[in-house]
């Protein structure tokens, strides 16, 4: 059974199968480009309670976040689904 994990973008090892956005952001960070602190949620479930529990230690009540829904199918060699997944800016708290 796959386990939900919250992984820092600059953790020493990222799992296989993550999409181009994660690889591109990591490359930029490793080459000195400034990017916001970034986590990748690898989840086998869409259960909001499970996702909230994984994020609880990293979400501060008064701090603002950008939340980007993405998938590894978004950027393929033959097709692109860019813009099909949601981005939400100015998110505060877990709600």
mmCIF file of N, CA and C in Angstrom:
data_model
loop_
_atom_site.group_PDB
_atom_site.id
_atom_site.type_symbol
_atom_site.label_atom_id
_atom_site.label_comp_id
_atom_site.label_asym_id
_atom_site.label_seq_id
_atom_site.Cartn_x
_atom_site.Cartn_y
_atom_site.Cartn_z
ATOM 1 N N UNK A 1 0.838 -1.176 0.000
ATOM 2 C CA UNK A 1 0.000 0.000 0.000
ATOM 3 C C UNK A 1 0.886 1.244 0.000
ATOM 4 N N UNK A 2 0.570 2.186 -0.839
ATOM 5 C CA UNK A 2 1.329 3.437 -0.912
ATOM 6 C C UNK A 2 0.993 4.303 0.300
ATOM 7 N N UNK A 3 1.980 5.052 0.755
ATOM 8 C CA UNK A 3 1.817 5.895 1.934
ATOM 9 C C UNK A 3 1.927 7.357 1.521
ATOM 10 N N UNK A 4 1.064 8.199 2.095
ATOM 11 C CA UNK A 4 1.120 9.626 1.812
ATOM 12 C C UNK A 4 2.378 10.206 2.451
ATOM 13 N N UNK A 5 3.071 11.047 1.689
ATOM 14 C CA UNK A 5 4.277 11.679 2.211
ATOM 15 C C UNK A 5 4.309 13.137 1.791
ATOM 16 N N UNK A 6 4.827 13.960 2.664
ATOM 17 C CA UNK A 6 5.069 15.365 2.370
ATOM 18 C C UNK A 6 6.582 15.508 2.289
ATOM 19 N N UNK A 7 7.074 15.862 1.119
ATOM 20 C CA UNK A 7 8.504 15.864 0.852
ATOM 21 C C UNK A 7 8.963 17.277 0.530
ATOM 22 N N UNK A 8 10.024 17.718 1.167
ATOM 23 C CA UNK A 8 10.617 19.007 0.836
ATOM 24 C C UNK A 8 11.264 18.935 -0.533
ATOM 25 N N UNK A 9 11.123 19.983 -1.305
ATOM 26 C CA UNK A 9 11.656 19.993 -2.668
ATOM 27 C C UNK A 9 13.148 19.692 -2.706
ATOM 28 N N UNK A 10 13.882 20.137 -1.695
ATOM 29 C CA UNK A 10 15.332 19.934 -1.695
ATOM 30 C C UNK A 10 15.769 18.739 -0.860
ATOM 31 N N UNK A 11 14.819 17.881 -0.479
ATOM 32 C CA UNK A 11 15.214 16.654 0.204
ATOM 33 C C UNK A 11 16.187 15.896 -0.688
ATOM 34 N N UNK A 12 17.072 15.141 -0.064
ATOM 35 C CA UNK A 12 18.151 14.503 -0.799
ATOM 36 C C UNK A 12 17.662 13.608 -1.931
ATOM 37 N N UNK A 13 16.535 12.955 -1.737
ATOM 38 C CA UNK A 13 16.068 12.050 -2.772
ATOM 39 C C UNK A 13 14.571 12.208 -2.982
ATOM 40 N N UNK A 14 14.177 12.509 -4.198
ATOM 41 C CA UNK A 14 12.759 12.584 -4.540
ATOM 42 C C UNK A 14 12.355 11.264 -5.182
ATOM 43 N N UNK A 15 11.131 10.824 -4.956
ATOM 44 C CA UNK A 15 10.694 9.556 -5.551
ATOM 45 C C UNK A 15 10.576 9.658 -7.068
ATOM 46 N N UNK A 16 10.686 8.534 -7.715
ATOM 47 C CA UNK A 16 10.504 8.459 -9.168
ATOM 48 C C UNK A 16 9.054 8.767 -9.523
ATOM 49 N N UNK A 17 8.822 9.214 -10.735
ATOM 50 C CA UNK A 17 7.471 9.405 -11.220
ATOM 51 C C UNK A 17 6.880 10.776 -10.975
ATOM 52 N N UNK A 18 7.651 11.687 -10.339
ATOM 53 C CA UNK A 18 7.131 13.039 -10.153
ATOM 54 C C UNK A 18 7.225 13.784 -11.473
ATOM 55 N N UNK A 19 6.373 14.778 -11.638
ATOM 56 C CA UNK A 19 6.273 15.482 -12.907
ATOM 57 C C UNK A 19 7.375 16.504 -13.166
ATOM 58 N N UNK A 20 7.292 17.114 -14.322
ATOM 59 C CA UNK A 20 8.284 18.077 -14.774
ATOM 60 C C UNK A 20 8.346 19.339 -13.934
ATOM 61 N N UNK A 21 7.238 19.749 -13.357
ATOM 62 C CA UNK A 21 7.232 20.961 -12.530
ATOM 63 C C UNK A 21 8.149 20.785 -11.327
ATOM 64 N N UNK A 22 8.073 19.643 -10.653
ATOM 65 C CA UNK A 22 8.926 19.377 -9.495
ATOM 66 C C UNK A 22 10.390 19.327 -9.924
ATOM 67 N N UNK A 23 10.677 18.611 -10.981
ATOM 68 C CA UNK A 23 12.071 18.517 -11.452
ATOM 69 C C UNK A 23 12.603 19.888 -11.852
ATOM 70 N N UNK A 24 11.780 20.692 -12.523
ATOM 71 C CA UNK A 24 12.206 22.025 -12.952
ATOM 72 C C UNK A 24 12.449 22.959 -11.777
ATOM 73 N N UNK A 25 11.554 22.952 -10.794
ATOM 74 C CA UNK A 25 11.742 23.795 -9.609
ATOM 75 C C UNK A 25 12.981 23.375 -8.827
ATOM 76 N N UNK A 26 13.193 22.082 -8.716
ATOM 77 C CA UNK A 26 14.381 21.604 -8.002
ATOM 78 C C UNK A 26 15.653 22.039 -8.727
ATOM 79 N N UNK A 27 15.673 21.921 -10.041
ATOM 80 C CA UNK A 27 16.836 22.341 -10.826
ATOM 81 C C UNK A 27 17.122 23.824 -10.585
ATOM 82 N N UNK A 28 16.075 24.642 -10.638
ATOM 83 C CA UNK A 28 16.251 26.077 -10.400
ATOM 84 C C UNK A 28 16.839 26.341 -9.016
ATOM 85 N N UNK A 29 16.287 25.691 -7.991
ATOM 86 C CA UNK A 29 16.778 25.881 -6.622
ATOM 87 C C UNK A 29 18.230 25.439 -6.487
ATOM 88 N N UNK A 30 18.564 24.312 -7.072
ATOM 89 C CA UNK A 30 19.935 23.793 -6.989
ATOM 90 C C UNK A 30 20.940 24.682 -7.715
ATOM 91 N N UNK A 31 20.470 25.467 -8.661
ATOM 92 C CA UNK A 31 21.350 26.355 -9.421
ATOM 93 C C UNK A 31 21.274 27.800 -8.945
ATOM 94 N N UNK A 32 20.751 27.997 -7.728
ATOM 95 C CA UNK A 32 20.806 29.303 -7.096
ATOM 96 C C UNK A 32 19.667 30.263 -7.394
ATOM 97 N N UNK A 33 18.670 29.823 -8.127
ATOM 98 C CA UNK A 33 17.533 30.701 -8.399
ATOM 99 C C UNK A 33 16.628 30.735 -7.165
ATOM 100 N N UNK A 34 16.137 31.908 -6.825
ATOM 101 C CA UNK A 34 15.281 31.987 -5.621
ATOM 102 C C UNK A 34 13.872 31.471 -5.917
ATOM 103 N N UNK A 35 13.460 30.476 -5.176
ATOM 104 C CA UNK A 35 12.086 29.986 -5.271
ATOM 105 C C UNK A 35 11.533 29.887 -3.855
ATOM 106 N N UNK A 36 10.234 29.994 -3.678
ATOM 107 C CA UNK A 36 9.656 29.858 -2.340
ATOM 108 C C UNK A 36 9.890 28.448 -1.795
ATOM 109 N N UNK A 37 9.857 28.326 -0.478
ATOM 110 C CA UNK A 37 9.965 27.012 0.133
ATOM 111 C C UNK A 37 8.833 26.149 -0.417
ATOM 112 N N UNK A 38 9.174 24.955 -0.845
ATOM 113 C CA UNK A 38 8.224 24.131 -1.595
ATOM 114 C C UNK A 38 8.189 22.712 -1.047
ATOM 115 N N UNK A 39 6.969 22.163 -0.943
ATOM 116 C CA UNK A 39 6.782 20.768 -0.566
ATOM 117 C C UNK A 39 5.992 20.075 -1.656
ATOM 118 N N UNK A 40 6.204 18.793 -1.758
ATOM 119 C CA UNK A 40 5.473 17.952 -2.699
ATOM 120 C C UNK A 40 4.679 16.948 -1.872
ATOM 121 N N UNK A 41 3.381 16.903 -2.091
ATOM 122 C CA UNK A 41 2.529 15.939 -1.404
ATOM 123 C C UNK A 41 2.316 14.760 -2.339
ATOM 124 N N UNK A 42 2.885 13.629 -1.968
ATOM 125 C CA UNK A 42 2.719 12.395 -2.736
ATOM 126 C C UNK A 42 1.655 11.595 -2.003
ATOM 127 N N UNK A 43 0.491 11.447 -2.642
ATOM 128 C CA UNK A 43 -0.649 10.873 -1.935
ATOM 129 C C UNK A 43 -1.389 9.857 -2.788
ATOM 130 N N UNK A 44 -1.662 8.687 -2.207
ATOM 131 C CA UNK A 44 -2.482 7.696 -2.908
ATOM 132 C C UNK A 44 -3.981 7.917 -2.691
ATOM 133 N N UNK A 45 -4.332 8.961 -1.943
ATOM 134 C CA UNK A 45 -5.731 9.187 -1.576
ATOM 135 C C UNK A 45 -6.109 10.648 -1.793
ATOM 136 N N UNK A 46 -7.380 10.895 -1.900
ATOM 137 C CA UNK A 46 -7.892 12.263 -1.954
ATOM 138 C C UNK A 46 -8.611 12.619 -0.657
ATOM 139 N N UNK A 47 -8.432 11.818 0.383
ATOM 140 C CA UNK A 47 -9.106 12.035 1.659
ATOM 141 C C UNK A 47 -8.603 13.321 2.303
ATOM 142 N N UNK A 48 -9.488 14.291 2.456
ATOM 143 C CA UNK A 48 -9.106 15.612 2.988
ATOM 144 C C UNK A 48 -8.519 15.528 4.396
ATOM 145 N N UNK A 49 -9.027 14.628 5.229
ATOM 146 C CA UNK A 49 -8.515 14.501 6.598
ATOM 147 C C UNK A 49 -7.067 14.016 6.586
ATOM 148 N N UNK A 50 -6.768 13.038 5.736
ATOM 149 C CA UNK A 50 -5.393 12.532 5.634
ATOM 150 C C UNK A 50 -4.449 13.607 5.125
ATOM 151 N N UNK A 51 -4.884 14.349 4.127
ATOM 152 C CA UNK A 51 -4.052 15.415 3.561
ATOM 153 C C UNK A 51 -3.852 16.523 4.589
ATOM 154 N N UNK A 52 -4.908 16.904 5.296
ATOM 155 C CA UNK A 52 -4.804 17.932 6.339
ATOM 156 C C UNK A 52 -3.834 17.534 7.426
ATOM 157 N N UNK A 53 -3.867 16.272 7.837
ATOM 158 C CA UNK A 53 -2.945 15.796 8.876
ATOM 159 C C UNK A 53 -1.506 15.875 8.392
ATOM 160 N N UNK A 54 -1.250 15.554 7.128
ATOM 161 C CA UNK A 54 0.107 15.608 6.589
ATOM 162 C C UNK A 54 0.613 17.047 6.506
ATOM 163 N N UNK A 55 -0.280 17.982 6.249
ATOM 164 C CA UNK A 55 0.117 19.383 6.094
ATOM 165 C C UNK A 55 0.165 20.162 7.408
ATOM 166 N N UNK A 56 -0.498 19.667 8.456
ATOM 167 C CA UNK A 56 -0.675 20.418 9.693
ATOM 168 C C UNK A 56 0.620 20.945 10.295
ATOM 169 N N UNK A 57 1.691 20.199 10.216
ATOM 170 C CA UNK A 57 2.958 20.630 10.822
ATOM 171 C C UNK A 57 3.655 21.723 10.013
ATOM 172 N N UNK A 58 3.204 21.967 8.786
ATOM 173 C CA UNK A 58 3.874 22.923 7.912
ATOM 174 C C UNK A 58 3.056 24.175 7.612
ATOM 175 N N UNK A 59 1.799 24.181 8.003
ATOM 176 C CA UNK A 59 0.913 25.304 7.704
ATOM 177 C C UNK A 59 0.738 26.142 8.965
ATOM 178 N N UNK A 60 1.130 27.386 8.880
ATOM 179 C CA UNK A 60 1.013 28.309 10.008
ATOM 180 C C UNK A 60 -0.218 29.180 9.793
ATOM 181 N N UNK A 61 -1.014 29.402 10.833
ATOM 182 C CA UNK A 61 -2.323 30.043 10.689
ATOM 183 C C UNK A 61 -2.326 31.398 9.982
ATOM 184 N N UNK A 62 -1.342 32.257 10.220
ATOM 185 C CA UNK A 62 -1.378 33.599 9.632
ATOM 186 C C UNK A 62 -0.472 33.741 8.416
ATOM 187 N N UNK A 63 0.157 32.685 8.019
ATOM 188 C CA UNK A 63 1.057 32.749 6.869
ATOM 189 C C UNK A 63 0.291 32.442 5.589
ATOM 190 N N UNK A 64 0.647 33.096 4.514
ATOM 191 C CA UNK A 64 -0.035 32.888 3.234
ATOM 192 C C UNK A 64 0.744 31.897 2.372
ATOM 193 N N UNK A 65 -0.014 31.093 1.642
ATOM 194 C CA UNK A 65 0.574 30.067 0.791
ATOM 195 C C UNK A 65 -0.057 30.113 -0.590
ATOM 196 N N UNK A 66 0.665 29.568 -1.556
ATOM 197 C CA UNK A 66 0.105 29.277 -2.874
ATOM 198 C C UNK A 66 -0.012 27.765 -2.948
ATOM 199 N N UNK A 67 -1.152 27.279 -3.386
ATOM 200 C CA UNK A 67 -1.387 25.844 -3.481
ATOM 201 C C UNK A 67 -1.593 25.514 -4.952
ATOM 202 N N UNK A 68 -0.791 24.595 -5.449
ATOM 203 C CA UNK A 68 -0.844 24.222 -6.858
ATOM 204 C C UNK A 68 -1.174 22.753 -6.971
ATOM 205 N N UNK A 69 -2.296 22.461 -7.570
ATOM 206 C CA UNK A 69 -2.659 21.085 -7.832
ATOM 207 C C UNK A 69 -1.995 20.686 -9.144
ATOM 208 N N UNK A 70 -1.351 19.562 -9.144
ATOM 209 C CA UNK A 70 -0.610 19.158 -10.334
ATOM 210 C C UNK A 70 -0.593 17.642 -10.426
ATOM 211 N N UNK A 71 -0.143 17.147 -11.557
ATOM 212 C CA UNK A 71 -0.028 15.702 -11.751
ATOM 213 C C UNK A 71 1.098 15.433 -12.733
ATOM 214 N N UNK A 72 1.649 14.233 -12.650
ATOM 215 C CA UNK A 72 2.761 13.919 -13.546
ATOM 216 C C UNK A 72 2.322 13.754 -14.998
ATOM 217 N N UNK A 73 1.024 13.716 -15.275
ATOM 218 C CA UNK A 73 0.539 13.632 -16.656
ATOM 219 C C UNK A 73 0.416 15.014 -17.295
ATOM 220 N N UNK A 74 0.690 16.050 -16.520
ATOM 221 C CA UNK A 74 0.469 17.408 -17.000
ATOM 222 C C UNK A 74 1.373 17.786 -18.176
ATOM 223 N N UNK A 75 2.606 17.352 -18.134
ATOM 224 C CA UNK A 75 3.568 17.717 -19.170
ATOM 225 C C UNK A 75 4.120 16.459 -19.816
ATOM 226 N N UNK A 76 3.570 16.109 -20.931
ATOM 227 C CA UNK A 76 4.041 14.924 -21.638
ATOM 228 C C UNK A 76 4.827 15.305 -22.875
ATOM 229 N N UNK A 77 5.463 14.337 -23.480
ATOM 230 C CA UNK A 77 6.229 14.577 -24.695
ATOM 231 C C UNK A 77 5.352 14.935 -25.884
ATOM 232 N N UNK A 78 4.144 14.376 -25.930
ATOM 233 C CA UNK A 78 3.269 14.593 -27.075
ATOM 234 C C UNK A 78 2.106 15.534 -26.787
ATOM 235 N N UNK A 79 1.732 15.665 -25.520
ATOM 236 C CA UNK A 79 0.588 16.503 -25.160
ATOM 237 C C UNK A 79 0.909 17.313 -23.923
ATOM 238 N N UNK A 80 0.148 18.397 -23.718
ATOM 239 C CA UNK A 80 0.301 19.206 -22.514
ATOM 240 C C UNK A 80 -1.072 19.497 -21.938
ATOM 241 N N UNK A 81 -1.180 19.330 -20.646
ATOM 242 C CA UNK A 81 -2.417 19.648 -19.948
ATOM 243 C C UNK A 81 -2.228 20.877 -19.065
ATOM 244 N N UNK A 82 -1.251 21.683 -19.382
ATOM 245 C CA UNK A 82 -0.962 22.867 -18.570
ATOM 246 C C UNK A 82 -2.220 23.718 -18.423
ATOM 247 N N UNK A 83 -2.454 24.177 -17.200
ATOM 248 C CA UNK A 83 -3.615 25.018 -16.935
ATOM 249 C C UNK A 83 -4.876 24.252 -16.601
ATOM 250 N N UNK A 84 -4.839 22.924 -16.657
ATOM 251 C CA UNK A 84 -6.030 22.125 -16.380
ATOM 252 C C UNK A 84 -6.228 21.865 -14.893
ATOM 253 N N UNK A 85 -5.192 22.089 -14.102
ATOM 254 C CA UNK A 85 -5.257 21.837 -12.677
ATOM 255 C C UNK A 85 -5.313 23.161 -11.952
ATOM 256 N N UNK A 86 -5.854 23.188 -10.753
ATOM 257 C CA UNK A 86 -6.127 24.423 -10.030
ATOM 258 C C UNK A 86 -4.904 24.988 -9.321
ATOM 259 N N UNK A 87 -4.801 26.313 -9.306
ATOM 260 C CA UNK A 87 -3.843 27.044 -8.471
ATOM 261 C C UNK A 87 -4.642 28.019 -7.639
ATOM 262 N N UNK A 88 -4.343 28.088 -6.345
ATOM 263 C CA UNK A 88 -5.048 28.983 -5.454
ATOM 264 C C UNK A 88 -4.001 29.808 -4.703
ATOM 265 N N UNK A 89 -4.096 31.140 -4.785
ATOM 266 C CA UNK A 89 -3.155 32.013 -4.114
ATOM 267 C C UNK A 89 -3.770 32.580 -2.841
ATOM 268 N N UNK A 90 -2.917 33.053 -1.952
ATOM 269 C CA UNK A 90 -3.345 33.686 -0.697
ATOM 270 C C UNK A 90 -4.125 32.739 0.215
ATOM 271 N N UNK A 91 -3.724 31.498 0.264
ATOM 272 C CA UNK A 91 -4.360 30.524 1.131
ATOM 273 C C UNK A 91 -3.794 30.685 2.537
ATOM 274 N N UNK A 92 -4.666 30.747 3.546
ATOM 275 C CA UNK A 92 -4.220 30.793 4.936
ATOM 276 C C UNK A 92 -4.872 29.654 5.686
ATOM 277 N N UNK A 93 -4.118 28.987 6.537
ATOM 278 C CA UNK A 93 -4.651 27.888 7.316
ATOM 279 C C UNK A 93 -4.935 26.654 6.479
ATOM 280 N N UNK A 94 -5.429 25.622 7.122
ATOM 281 C CA UNK A 94 -5.708 24.363 6.421
ATOM 282 C C UNK A 94 -7.021 24.371 5.659
ATOM 283 N N UNK A 95 -7.947 25.246 6.001
ATOM 284 C CA UNK A 95 -9.235 25.264 5.321
ATOM 285 C C UNK A 95 -9.072 25.608 3.860
#
